[in-house]
Coordinates of C-alpha atoms in Angstrom, one line a residue:
Chain A
X1 CA -20.9 7.7 31.8
X2 CA -19.4 11.0 31.0
X3 CA -16.4 12.6 32.3
X4 CA -14.3 15.6 31.5
X5 CA -11.2 13.4 31.8
X6 CA -12.0 11.5 28.6
X7 CA -11.1 14.6 26.6
X8 CA -7.5 13.9 27.5
X9 CA -7.8 10.8 25.4
X10 CA -9.3 12.6 22.5
X11 CA -6.9 15.5 22.3
X12 CA -3.7 13.8 20.9
X13 CA -5.5 12.3 18.0
X14 CA -7.3 15.5 17.4
X15 CA -4.0 17.4 17.3
X16 CA -2.6 15.0 14.8
X17 CA -5.8 15.3 12.7
X18 CA -5.4 19.1 12.7
X19 CA -1.7 18.9 11.8
X20 CA -1.9 16.2 9.1
X21 CA -5.4 16.6 7.6
X22 CA -7.3 19.8 8.4
X23 CA -4.4 22.3 8.1
X24 CA -3.0 20.6 5.0
X25 CA -6.4 20.7 3.4
X26 CA -6.7 24.4 3.9
X27 CA -3.1 24.9 2.9
X28 CA -3.7 23.0 -0.4
X29 CA -6.7 25.1 -1.1
X30 CA -4.7 28.3 -0.5
X31 CA -1.6 27.3 -2.4
X32 CA -3.6 26.1 -5.4
X33 CA -4.6 29.7 -6.0
X34 CA -1.1 31.0 -6.0
X35 CA 1.8 31.2 -8.3
X36 CA 4.7 30.0 -6.2
X37 CA 8.1 28.5 -6.5
X38 CA 8.3 27.5 -2.9
X39 CA 11.0 30.0 -2.0
X40 CA 10.1 33.6 -2.9
X41 CA 6.7 35.3 -2.2
X42 CA 3.4 34.0 -3.4
X43 CA 1.5 35.6 -6.1
X44 CA -2.3 35.3 -6.1
X45 CA -3.5 34.1 -9.5
X46 CA -7.1 33.0 -8.8
X47 CA -8.1 30.0 -10.8
X48 CA -5.3 30.3 -13.4
X49 CA -3.6 27.1 -12.1
X50 CA -6.7 25.1 -12.8
X51 CA -7.1 26.7 -16.2
X52 CA -3.5 25.7 -16.9
X53 CA -4.2 22.1 -15.8
X54 CA -7.2 21.6 -18.0
X55 CA -5.2 22.7 -21.0
X56 CA -2.2 20.7 -20.1
X57 CA -1.9 17.4 -22.1
X58 CA 0.2 15.7 -19.4
X59 CA -2.4 16.5 -16.7
X60 CA -5.2 15.1 -18.8
X61 CA -3.2 11.9 -19.4
X62 CA -2.5 11.7 -15.7
X63 CA -6.2 11.8 -14.9
X64 CA -7.1 9.2 -17.6
X65 CA -4.3 7.0 -16.5
X66 CA -5.3 7.2 -12.8
X67 CA -8.8 6.1 -13.9
X68 CA -7.2 3.1 -15.7
X69 CA -5.4 2.2 -12.5
X70 CA -8.6 2.3 -10.6
X71 CA -10.3 0.2 -13.2
X72 CA -7.5 -2.3 -13.1
X73 CA -7.8 -2.5 -9.4
X74 CA -11.5 -3.1 -9.5
X75 CA -11.8 -5.3 -12.6
X76 CA -8.5 -7.2 -12.5
X77 CA -6.7 -7.1 -9.2
X78 CA -9.8 -7.7 -7.0
X79 CA -11.3 -10.5 -9.0
X80 CA -7.9 -12.2 -9.3
X81 CA -7.5 -11.9 -5.5
X82 CA -11.0 -13.5 -5.1
X83 CA -10.1 -16.3 -7.5
X84 CA -6.9 -17.1 -5.6
X85 CA -8.7 -17.0 -2.3
X86 CA -11.3 -19.4 -3.6
X87 CA -8.6 -21.7 -4.8
X88 CA -6.9 -21.7 -1.4
X89 CA -10.2 -21.9 0.5
X90 CA -10.8 -25.3 -0.9
X91 CA -7.8 -26.2 1.3
X92 CA -5.5 -27.9 -1.2
X93 CA -2.4 -29.6 0.3
X94 CA -0.1 -26.9 1.8
X95 CA -2.6 -24.1 1.4
X96 CA -1.2 -22.3 4.4
X97 CA 2.2 -22.4 2.9
X98 CA 0.8 -21.1 -0.4
X99 CA -0.9 -18.3 1.5
X100 CA 2.4 -17.3 3.1
X101 CA 4.1 -17.4 -0.3
X102 CA 1.5 -15.3 -2.1
X103 CA 1.5 -12.7 0.7
X104 CA 5.3 -12.4 0.6
X105 CA 5.5 -9.8 -2.2
X106 CA 3.4 -7.4 0.0
X107 CA 6.1 -7.3 2.6
X108 CA 9.0 -7.1 0.1
X109 CA 7.8 -3.7 -0.8
X110 CA 6.3 -2.1 -3.9
X111 CA 9.5 -0.3 -4.7
X112 CA 11.4 -3.6 -5.0
X113 CA 8.6 -5.1 -7.1
X114 CA 8.7 -2.1 -9.4
X115 CA 12.5 -2.5 -9.7
X116 CA 12.1 -6.2 -10.4
X117 CA 9.4 -5.8 -13.1
X118 CA 11.3 -3.0 -14.7
X119 CA 13.8 -5.7 -15.7
X120 CA 11.3 -8.4 -16.3
X121 CA 9.7 -6.2 -19.0
X122 CA 13.0 -4.7 -20.2
X123 CA 13.2 -4.7 -23.9
X124 CA 16.5 -6.5 -24.5
X125 CA 17.4 -8.4 -21.3
X126 CA 13.9 -8.8 -19.9
X127 CA 12.4 -12.1 -18.9
X128 CA 9.2 -11.6 -20.9
X129 CA 10.8 -10.9 -24.2
X130 CA 13.5 -13.5 -23.8
X131 CA 10.8 -16.1 -22.9
X132 CA 8.9 -15.2 -26.0
X133 CA 12.1 -15.6 -28.0
X134 CA 12.7 -18.9 -26.4
X135 CA 9.4 -20.4 -27.5
X136 CA 9.6 -18.9 -31.0
X137 CA 7.2 -16.1 -30.6
X138 CA 9.9 -13.4 -31.2
X139 CA 7.4 -11.3 -33.2
X140 CA 5.4 -10.8 -30.0
X141 CA 8.3 -9.2 -28.2
X142 CA 7.7 -5.6 -27.5
X143 CA 9.4 -2.6 -25.8
X144 CA 6.7 -2.9 -23.2
X145 CA 7.6 0.0 -21.0
X146 CA 8.9 2.3 -23.7
X147 CA 6.0 2.0 -26.2
X148 CA 3.6 5.0 -25.5
X149 CA 0.6 2.9 -26.4
X150 CA 1.1 0.4 -23.7
X151 CA 3.5 1.8 -21.1
X152 CA 0.8 2.6 -18.7
X153 CA -0.7 -0.9 -18.9
X154 CA 2.7 -2.6 -18.7
X155 CA 3.5 -0.7 -15.6
X156 CA 0.3 -2.0 -14.0
X157 CA 1.2 -5.7 -14.4
X158 CA 2.9 -6.2 -11.1
X159 CA 0.1 -4.4 -9.3
X160 CA -2.5 -6.6 -11.0
X161 CA -0.5 -9.8 -10.2
X162 CA 0.6 -9.3 -6.6
X163 CA -2.8 -9.8 -4.9
X164 CA -1.5 -11.1 -1.5
X165 CA -3.3 -8.5 0.6
X166 CA -6.6 -8.6 -1.2
X167 CA -6.5 -12.4 -1.0
X168 CA -5.9 -12.4 2.7
X169 CA -8.9 -10.1 3.3
X170 CA -11.1 -12.5 1.2
X171 CA -9.7 -15.6 3.0
X172 CA -10.4 -14.0 6.4
X173 CA -14.0 -13.5 5.6
X174 CA -14.4 -16.9 4.0
X175 CA -13.1 -18.5 7.2
X176 CA -16.2 -17.0 9.0
X177 CA -18.7 -18.8 6.8
X178 CA -20.4 -21.7 8.6
X179 CA -19.5 -25.1 7.4
X180 CA -23.2 -26.2 7.4
X181 CA -23.8 -24.4 4.1
X182 CA -21.2 -26.6 2.4
X183 CA -22.3 -29.7 4.1
X184 CA -25.9 -29.1 2.9
X185 CA -24.7 -28.3 -0.6
X186 CA -22.6 -31.5 -0.7
X187 CA -25.7 -33.5 0.2
X188 CA -27.5 -31.9 -2.7
X189 CA -24.7 -33.0 -4.9
X190 CA -23.2 -29.5 -5.7
X191 CA -19.8 -29.3 -7.2
X192 CA -17.0 -27.3 -5.6
X193 CA -17.3 -24.7 -8.3
X194 CA -21.1 -24.4 -7.7
X195 CA -20.4 -24.0 -4.0
X196 CA -17.9 -21.3 -4.7
X197 CA -20.2 -19.4 -6.9
X198 CA -23.5 -19.8 -5.0
X199 CA -22.3 -19.9 -1.4
X200 CA -18.9 -18.4 -0.9
X201 CA -19.0 -15.4 -3.4
X202 CA -22.3 -14.0 -2.1
X203 CA -21.2 -14.4 1.5
X204 CA -18.0 -12.4 1.0
X205 CA -19.7 -9.5 -0.6
X206 CA -18.6 -7.1 2.1
X207 CA -15.0 -8.2 1.6
X208 CA -15.4 -7.4 -2.1
X209 CA -16.5 -3.9 -1.1
X210 CA -13.7 -3.5 1.3
X211 CA -11.1 -4.6 -1.3
X212 CA -12.5 -2.3 -3.9
X213 CA -12.4 0.6 -1.5
X214 CA -8.8 -0.2 -0.4
X215 CA -7.6 -0.7 -4.0
X216 CA -9.3 2.4 -5.3
X217 CA -7.6 4.4 -2.5
X218 CA -4.3 2.7 -3.3
X219 CA -4.5 3.4 -7.0
X220 CA -5.2 7.1 -6.3
X221 CA -2.0 7.2 -4.4
X222 CA 0.0 5.0 -6.7
X223 CA 3.5 6.3 -7.1
X224 CA 6.2 3.6 -7.1
X225 CA 5.4 1.7 -10.2
X226 CA 5.1 4.6 -12.6
X227 CA 8.1 6.4 -11.0
X228 CA 10.5 3.4 -11.2
X229 CA 9.2 1.5 -14.2
X230 CA 8.6 4.3 -16.7
X231 CA 9.2 7.6 -14.9
X232 CA 5.9 8.6 -16.4
X233 CA 7.1 8.3 -19.9
X234 CA 7.7 7.9 -22.8
X235 CA 6.3 11.4 -23.6
X236 CA 4.2 11.4 -20.4
X237 CA 2.2 8.4 -21.7
X238 CA 2.2 6.6 -18.3
X239 CA 2.1 9.5 -15.9
X240 CA -0.5 9.5 -13.2
X241 CA -1.7 12.0 -10.6
X242 CA 0.9 11.2 -7.9
X243 CA 3.7 11.5 -10.3
X244 CA 2.3 14.7 -11.8
X245 CA 2.0 16.3 -8.4
X246 CA 5.5 15.2 -7.4
X247 CA 7.1 16.4 -10.6
X248 CA 5.5 19.8 -10.6
X249 CA 6.7 20.3 -7.0
X250 CA 10.2 18.7 -7.1
X251 CA 11.4 19.1 -10.6
X252 CA 9.4 22.1 -11.9
X253 CA 9.2 24.1 -8.6
X254 CA 5.6 25.0 -9.5
X255 CA 4.1 24.6 -6.1
X256 CA 0.8 26.2 -7.1
X257 CA 0.2 24.0 -10.1
X258 CA 1.3 21.0 -8.0
X259 CA -1.3 21.7 -5.3
X260 CA -4.0 22.5 -7.8
X261 CA -3.4 19.0 -9.2
X262 CA -3.4 17.8 -5.6
X263 CA -6.8 19.3 -5.0
X264 CA -8.1 17.7 -8.2
X265 CA -6.8 14.3 -6.9
X266 CA -8.8 14.9 -3.7
X267 CA -11.9 15.8 -5.8
X268 CA -11.4 12.8 -8.0
X269 CA -11.0 10.6 -4.9
X270 CA -14.2 11.9 -3.4
X271 CA -16.1 11.2 -6.6
X272 CA -14.7 7.7 -7.0
X273 CA -15.4 6.8 -3.4
X274 CA -19.0 8.2 -3.9
X275 CA -19.4 5.9 -6.9
X276 CA -18.0 2.9 -5.2
X277 CA -20.1 3.4 -2.1
X278 CA -23.2 4.2 -4.1
X279 CA -22.9 1.0 -6.2
X280 CA -22.1 -1.1 -3.2
X281 CA -25.3 0.1 -1.5
X282 CA -27.2 -0.4 -4.6
X283 CA -26.1 -4.0 -5.0
X284 CA -27.0 -4.6 -1.3
X285 CA -30.5 -3.4 -1.9
X286 CA -31.0 -5.5 -5.1
X287 CA -30.3 -8.8 -3.4
X288 CA -31.4 -8.7 0.2
X289 CA -30.0 -11.5 2.3
Chain B
X1 CA -11.5 -30.4 -11.0
X2 CA -8.8 -30.8 -8.5
X3 CA -6.2 -30.9 -11.3
X4 CA -7.6 -27.7 -12.8
X5 CA -7.3 -26.0 -9.5
X6 CA -3.7 -27.0 -9.1
X7 CA -2.9 -25.9 -12.7
X8 CA -4.3 -22.5 -11.8
X9 CA -2.3 -22.3 -8.6
X10 CA 0.9 -23.4 -10.3
X11 CA 0.5 -21.1 -13.2
X12 CA 0.0 -18.2 -10.8
X13 CA 3.0 -19.2 -8.8
X14 CA 5.1 -19.3 -12.0
X15 CA 4.0 -15.8 -13.1
X16 CA 4.5 -14.2 -9.8
X17 CA 7.5 -16.0 -8.4
X18 CA 9.7 -17.0 -11.3
X19 CA 10.8 -13.3 -11.8
X20 CA 12.4 -13.5 -8.3
X21 CA 14.3 -16.7 -9.2
X22 CA 15.4 -15.1 -12.4
X23 CA 16.6 -12.0 -10.5
X24 CA 18.6 -14.0 -8.0
X25 CA 20.3 -16.1 -10.8
X26 CA 21.0 -13.0 -12.8
X27 CA 22.6 -11.3 -9.8
X28 CA 25.5 -13.9 -10.0
X29 CA 26.2 -13.3 -13.7
X30 CA 28.4 -10.9 -15.6
X31 CA 26.8 -8.1 -17.4
X32 CA 27.7 -9.7 -20.7
X33 CA 26.2 -13.1 -19.7
X34 CA 23.0 -11.4 -18.7
X35 CA 22.4 -10.4 -22.3
X36 CA 23.9 -13.4 -24.1
X37 CA 22.4 -16.2 -21.9
X38 CA 19.4 -14.9 -20.0
X39 CA 18.1 -18.3 -18.8
X40 CA 21.3 -20.2 -18.3
X41 CA 22.9 -20.7 -14.9
X42 CA 25.8 -18.4 -14.4
X43 CA 29.0 -19.6 -16.0
X44 CA 31.0 -18.6 -13.0
X45 CA 29.1 -17.5 -9.9
X46 CA 30.0 -13.9 -9.5
X47 CA 30.2 -13.5 -5.8
X48 CA 32.1 -10.3 -6.6
X49 CA 28.8 -8.6 -7.5
X50 CA 27.8 -8.9 -3.9
X51 CA 31.1 -7.8 -2.5
X52 CA 30.9 -4.7 -4.7
X53 CA 27.6 -3.8 -3.3
X54 CA 28.5 -4.5 0.4
X55 CA 31.7 -2.5 0.2
X56 CA 30.2 0.5 -1.5
X57 CA 26.7 0.8 -0.1
X58 CA 25.7 0.7 3.6
X59 CA 22.5 -1.4 3.0
X60 CA 22.4 -2.6 6.6
X61 CA 22.2 1.1 7.6
X62 CA 19.3 1.7 5.3
X63 CA 17.6 -1.3 6.7
X64 CA 18.0 0.0 10.2
X65 CA 16.6 3.4 9.1
X66 CA 13.5 1.7 7.7
X67 CA 13.2 -0.4 10.9
X68 CA 13.4 2.7 13.1
X69 CA 10.8 4.5 11.1
X70 CA 8.4 1.5 11.0
X71 CA 8.7 1.0 14.8
X72 CA 8.4 4.7 15.8
X73 CA 5.5 5.5 13.5
X74 CA 3.7 2.3 14.6
X75 CA 4.1 3.2 18.3
X76 CA 2.8 6.7 17.8
X77 CA -0.1 5.7 15.6
X78 CA -1.3 2.8 17.7
X79 CA -1.0 4.7 21.0
X80 CA -3.0 7.6 19.6
X81 CA -5.6 5.3 18.1
X82 CA -6.0 3.3 21.3
X83 CA -6.4 6.4 23.4
X84 CA -9.0 8.0 21.2
X85 CA -10.9 4.7 20.8
X86 CA -11.1 4.5 24.5
X87 CA -12.6 8.0 24.7
X88 CA -15.3 6.8 22.3
X89 CA -16.4 4.1 24.8
X90 CA -17.9 7.0 26.7
X91 CA -20.7 9.3 25.6
X92 CA -19.9 12.9 25.2
X93 CA -21.1 16.0 23.3
X94 CA -21.0 15.9 19.5
X95 CA -19.6 12.4 19.6
X96 CA -20.5 11.6 16.0
X97 CA -19.0 14.9 14.8
X98 CA -15.7 14.2 16.6
X99 CA -15.6 10.8 15.0
X100 CA -16.1 12.2 11.6
X101 CA -13.4 14.8 12.1
X102 CA -10.7 12.3 13.2
X103 CA -11.6 9.7 10.5
X104 CA -12.5 11.7 7.4
X105 CA -8.8 11.5 6.4
X106 CA -9.4 7.9 5.3
X107 CA -10.8 9.1 2.0
X108 CA -8.1 11.6 1.3
X109 CA -5.4 10.6 -1.2
X110 CA -2.5 12.0 1.0
X111 CA -0.2 12.3 -2.0
X112 CA -2.0 15.6 -2.5
X113 CA -0.4 16.8 0.7
X114 CA 3.2 16.7 -0.3
X115 CA 3.6 20.5 -0.2
X116 CA 2.0 21.0 3.2
X117 CA 3.8 18.0 4.7
X118 CA 7.1 19.2 3.4
X119 CA 6.6 22.6 5.1
X120 CA 5.1 21.2 8.3
X121 CA 8.1 18.9 8.8
X122 CA 10.4 21.8 8.0
X123 CA 8.7 24.1 10.5
X124 CA 8.8 21.5 13.2
X125 CA 12.6 21.2 12.5
X126 CA 12.4 17.5 11.5
X127 CA 13.4 17.8 7.8
X128 CA 15.9 15.1 6.9
X129 CA 15.4 13.2 10.1
X130 CA 14.0 9.7 10.6
X131 CA 11.6 11.0 13.2
X132 CA 10.1 13.4 10.7
X133 CA 9.3 10.7 8.3
X134 CA 7.9 8.5 11.1
X135 CA 5.7 11.3 12.3
X136 CA 4.2 11.8 8.9
X137 CA 3.6 8.1 8.5
X138 CA 1.8 8.0 11.9
X139 CA -0.3 11.0 10.9
X140 CA -1.2 9.7 7.5
X141 CA -2.2 6.2 8.8
X142 CA -4.0 7.5 11.9
X143 CA -7.6 7.5 10.6
X144 CA -7.4 3.9 9.4
X145 CA -5.6 2.9 12.6
X146 CA -8.4 4.6 14.7
X147 CA -11.0 2.8 12.7
X148 CA -9.4 -0.6 13.2
X149 CA -8.8 -0.2 17.0
X150 CA -12.2 1.5 17.5
X151 CA -14.1 -1.2 15.7
X152 CA -12.5 -3.7 18.0
X153 CA -13.2 -1.8 21.1
X154 CA -16.8 -1.3 20.1
X155 CA -17.2 -5.1 20.5
X156 CA -16.1 -4.9 24.1
X157 CA -19.0 -5.1 26.5
X158 CA -19.8 -1.9 28.2
X159 CA -20.6 -3.8 31.4
X160 CA -16.9 -4.4 31.9
X161 CA -16.3 -0.7 32.1
X162 CA -19.3 -0.1 34.4
X163 CA -18.1 -2.9 36.7
X164 CA -14.7 -1.4 36.9
X165 CA -16.2 1.9 37.9
X166 CA -18.3 0.2 40.6
X167 CA -15.1 -1.2 41.9
X168 CA -13.9 2.3 42.4
X169 CA -11.5 2.6 39.4
X170 CA -11.5 5.9 37.6
X171 CA -11.2 6.7 33.9
X172 CA -7.5 6.2 33.8
X173 CA -7.3 3.1 36.0
X174 CA -10.1 1.4 34.0
X175 CA -8.2 2.1 30.8
X176 CA -5.0 0.7 32.0
X177 CA -6.2 -2.4 33.9
X178 CA -9.4 -3.3 32.2
X179 CA -9.7 -2.1 28.6
X180 CA -6.0 -2.1 27.5
X181 CA -5.3 -5.8 28.3
X182 CA -8.3 -7.0 26.2
X183 CA -7.8 -4.6 23.3
X184 CA -4.6 -6.1 22.0
X185 CA -6.0 -8.0 19.0
X186 CA -7.2 -4.7 17.6
X187 CA -3.9 -3.0 18.4
X188 CA -2.0 -5.9 16.8
X189 CA -4.0 -5.6 13.6
X190 CA -3.4 -1.9 13.5
X191 CA 0.3 -2.3 14.2
X192 CA 0.9 -4.9 11.5
X193 CA -1.0 -2.7 9.1
X194 CA 1.1 0.3 10.1
X195 CA 4.4 -1.6 9.9
X196 CA 3.7 -2.9 6.4
X197 CA 2.6 0.6 5.2
X198 CA 5.6 2.3 6.7
X199 CA 8.0 -0.3 5.4
X200 CA 6.6 0.1 1.9
X201 CA 6.4 3.8 1.6
X202 CA 8.5 5.7 -0.9
X203 CA 6.9 9.1 -1.7
X204 CA 7.1 10.8 1.7
X205 CA 10.5 9.2 2.4
X206 CA 11.9 10.7 -0.8
X207 CA 10.2 14.0 -0.1
X208 CA 11.3 14.4 3.5
X209 CA 14.9 13.1 3.5
X210 CA 17.9 14.1 1.6
X211 CA 21.1 12.9 3.0
X212 CA 22.5 9.4 2.8
X213 CA 22.3 9.0 6.5
X214 CA 18.5 9.1 6.6
X215 CA 17.9 7.1 3.5
X216 CA 15.3 4.3 3.9
X217 CA 15.5 1.0 2.2
X218 CA 12.9 1.9 -0.4
X219 CA 14.6 5.2 -1.3
X220 CA 17.9 3.3 -1.6
X221 CA 16.3 0.8 -4.0
X222 CA 15.0 3.7 -6.0
X223 CA 18.5 4.9 -6.5
X224 CA 20.0 1.4 -7.4
X225 CA 18.7 1.9 -10.9
X226 CA 20.8 5.0 -11.6
X227 CA 23.8 4.0 -9.4
X228 CA 24.4 0.7 -11.0
X229 CA 23.1 1.4 -14.5
X230 CA 26.4 0.4 -16.0
X231 CA 26.3 -3.1 -14.5
X232 CA 22.9 -4.6 -14.0
X233 CA 23.9 -7.8 -12.2
X234 CA 25.4 -5.6 -9.4
X235 CA 22.1 -3.7 -9.2
X236 CA 20.4 -7.1 -8.9
X237 CA 22.8 -8.1 -6.2
X238 CA 22.0 -4.9 -4.3
X239 CA 18.3 -5.7 -4.6
X240 CA 18.7 -9.2 -3.3
X241 CA 20.7 -7.9 -0.3
X242 CA 18.1 -5.3 0.3
X243 CA 15.2 -7.7 0.5
X244 CA 16.7 -10.7 2.2
X245 CA 16.4 -9.5 5.8
X246 CA 12.7 -8.7 5.1
X247 CA 12.1 -12.2 3.7
X248 CA 13.9 -13.9 6.6
X249 CA 11.9 -11.9 9.2
X250 CA 8.7 -12.6 7.3
X251 CA 9.3 -16.3 7.0
X252 CA 9.9 -16.5 10.8
X253 CA 6.7 -14.5 11.6
X254 CA 4.5 -15.1 8.6
X255 CA 1.8 -17.0 10.6
X256 CA 1.6 -14.3 13.2
X257 CA 1.6 -11.5 10.6
X258 CA -1.2 -12.9 8.5
X259 CA -3.4 -14.0 11.3
X260 CA -2.7 -10.8 13.3
X261 CA -3.5 -8.7 10.2
X262 CA -7.1 -9.8 10.5
X263 CA -7.4 -10.9 14.1
X264 CA -8.8 -7.5 15.2
X265 CA -11.1 -7.3 12.2
X266 CA -13.0 -10.5 12.7
X267 CA -14.8 -11.3 15.9

């Protein structure tokens, strides 16, 4: 079936794609080659903005930190989500209620969680340091968010812990697994942990992939936690790409530099997605099922 | 084994949820108490903290702003995604190419687009309006939205469409009376996804609005830190007030939200 009329259905989405993706992409490319404060005329500077970026310490830190975020999403957040999904998948009493509870932070909003954990990790009135004090581990107390050597990791804690969304994606795929597998395993005398590891985990491989992709994309855009918890500091130690782009545009009025960094984020995203997709495909080939 | 599982679950609950309890308790304290007795119950429950917030900050107004943006952006996004997904039930020239064009945006970290979005919204005359923010949210989420709805529609049997044509219905009629009624699980999933995304967003909301009248809940929370920096418990109270409506709505609809979030994804 073909019909000219169906183009009517295609056009609105296409228009949006032009306005919100194709034009912006071209615009970013263009502005990244200019020196511009957003008000007066542009001044073509070629690749100077990129040269500036690669000599800028804050930008380097932003790139490295964004990589840390992606690693935390892949190696901590996703496995934790899987672990919790496995725990709930064994259907303990009230598991539905627990699922609701663990998903709650995802609707409360990242900004609110960032605000909350800013205080939880606060040096003097924070919950963490006061708890340590309470159990006699006062020497472990740290200025978590204002120590340059750990500010970036401290600002990741709420992201790593609030795994509601990741968990729900895992649980959904787990619910499609046929019960027969577990019944057969039970007859063979397998323990629950063995079933988890040998049946459930291999069968939710595509959910692992989806979650890693989602979380990588999320970490590339991560903005709320660094902005509210550390402001990128101290001394730019916890800055990331989003915050760098935002700061160059809003506070420094260097639109050219901001968009050169934006372009670098897109390049970085493309490379990261390439790696993720590549390794997912590789792991599929290695263990055919 | 069972015990170990419960220990894990409880430990996790403690780490993730105790901070909320602590925040709520602290919001009833005086600033002094917050520092001197961090774990104790408030000596005297400072309802005044809440009064202070409610009289000085129009939080219900911010809440309505966020709600408006979430609803409008979701409507735009889901309608566009549904229309275009329907088009992809047919065969036409360069179909794969068109699909690539409208979905490649999924891989773009859109925070890179703050400068173009800022100017586009300005040129369209929507700077500092709720509609401008909603429009950008719809645009940014559209590729994923399309993928969700289209994946669902792909599972619909083509024979339904053919039968509808044999019955004499045209392209539009078939869409409205045959395809649309059975596509709602995909549309629901996309909607919930969009609502949560729009509700959460901070970067574009900060970028595209300026006045207090267009402030979203998240932008307001961002400013709590600086506004109430002299009196933390009041900031905590503001925070509690800001998230309570969300928690109430969520607790009423949580089953629907969680199952709907994935209904369109699993067949």
